[in-house]
mmCIF file of C-alpha atoms in Angstrom:
data_model
loop_
_atom_site.group_PDB
_atom_site.id
_atom_site.type_symbol
_atom_site.label_atom_id
_atom_site.label_comp_id
_atom_site.label_asym_id
_atom_site.label_seq_id
_atom_site.Cartn_x
_atom_site.Cartn_y
_atom_site.Cartn_z
ATOM 1 C CA MET L 1 41.598 -19.651 -24.929
ATOM 2 C CA ASN L 2 40.577 -16.037 -24.391
ATOM 3 C CA LYS L 3 36.887 -16.966 -24.674
ATOM 4 C CA LEU L 4 37.279 -19.667 -22.053
ATOM 5 C CA PHE L 5 39.060 -17.254 -19.719
ATOM 6 C CA ALA L 6 36.351 -14.598 -20.230
ATOM 7 C CA ILE L 7 33.561 -17.094 -19.524
ATOM 8 C CA LEU L 8 35.342 -18.301 -16.399
ATOM 9 C CA ILE L 9 35.718 -14.712 -15.149
ATOM 10 C CA LEU L 10 32.006 -14.020 -15.792
ATOM 11 C CA ILE L 11 30.930 -17.128 -13.878
ATOM 12 C CA LEU L 12 33.158 -16.303 -10.914
ATOM 13 C CA ALA L 13 32.073 -12.647 -10.870
ATOM 14 C CA GLN L 14 28.397 -13.635 -10.711
ATOM 15 C CA SER L 15 28.957 -15.915 -7.742
ATOM 16 C CA ILE L 16 30.818 -13.172 -5.860
ATOM 17 C CA TYR L 17 27.951 -10.687 -6.191
ATOM 18 C CA GLY L 18 25.167 -13.262 -5.787
ATOM 19 C CA GLN L 19 23.580 -12.880 -2.382
ATOM 20 C CA GLU L 20 25.464 -10.625 -0.029
ATOM 21 C CA THR L 21 22.926 -10.358 2.768
ATOM 22 C CA THR L 22 22.961 -12.800 5.649
ATOM 23 C CA ASP L 23 19.446 -11.842 6.780
ATOM 24 C CA PHE L 24 17.168 -14.777 6.219
ATOM 25 C CA THR L 25 13.882 -15.965 7.606
ATOM 26 C CA ILE L 26 12.345 -19.406 7.749
ATOM 27 C CA PHE L 27 8.576 -19.832 7.883
ATOM 28 C CA HIS L 28 7.294 -22.700 10.020
ATOM 29 C CA ARG L 29 3.774 -23.775 9.135
ATOM 30 C CA LEU L 30 1.733 -25.111 12.025
ATOM 31 C CA LEU L 31 -0.901 -27.734 11.258
ATOM 32 C CA ILE L 32 -3.295 -27.901 14.182
ATOM 33 C CA PHE L 33 -6.129 -30.439 14.265
ATOM 34 C CA ASN L 34 -9.007 -30.644 16.716
ATOM 35 C CA SER L 35 -10.487 -33.849 18.142
ATOM 36 C CA ASP L 36 -12.767 -34.206 15.080
ATOM 37 C CA GLY L 37 -9.763 -34.176 12.741
ATOM 38 C CA GLU L 38 -10.579 -30.699 11.406
ATOM 39 C CA MET L 39 -7.616 -28.474 10.583
ATOM 40 C CA LEU L 40 -7.381 -24.963 12.043
ATOM 41 C CA VAL L 41 -7.313 -22.260 9.370
ATOM 42 C CA VAL L 42 -7.324 -18.482 9.654
ATOM 43 C CA LYS L 43 -9.106 -16.076 7.295
ATOM 44 C CA ILE L 44 -7.063 -13.049 6.256
ATOM 45 C CA ARG L 45 -9.063 -9.883 6.882
ATOM 46 C CA ASN L 46 -10.656 -8.190 3.831
ATOM 47 C CA THR L 47 -9.686 -11.048 1.487
ATOM 48 C CA ASP L 48 -10.990 -14.447 0.434
ATOM 49 C CA PHE L 49 -7.796 -16.208 1.573
ATOM 50 C CA TRP L 50 -7.711 -18.892 4.256
ATOM 51 C CA VAL L 51 -4.298 -19.983 5.542
ATOM 52 C CA THR L 52 -2.836 -22.230 8.205
ATOM 53 C CA PRO L 53 -1.071 -20.407 11.049
ATOM 54 C CA GLY L 54 2.693 -20.268 11.345
ATOM 55 C CA PHE L 55 5.587 -18.133 12.482
ATOM 56 C CA TYR L 56 8.870 -16.798 11.120
ATOM 57 C CA GLN L 57 12.269 -17.769 12.500
ATOM 58 C CA THR L 58 15.218 -15.363 12.190
ATOM 59 C CA GLU L 59 18.823 -15.489 13.361
ATOM 60 C CA GLN L 60 17.824 -13.956 16.709
ATOM 61 C CA GLN L 61 14.640 -16.002 17.138
ATOM 62 C CA SER L 62 14.751 -19.782 17.306
ATOM 63 C CA ILE L 63 12.372 -22.599 18.124
#
């Protein structure tokens, strides 16, 4: 019985201290195509990465 109680306390304690911050962001990816059906991509400077454009949404900013 004591083991069960200890495990229950551990599970509840972890959920209390899980994620305390309410700051969150959501990334919206924009897929933009031209009249030829080609997708717009952007090259990140000084790298070999190409990505599609997008923007972040926060609690203050909304679409």
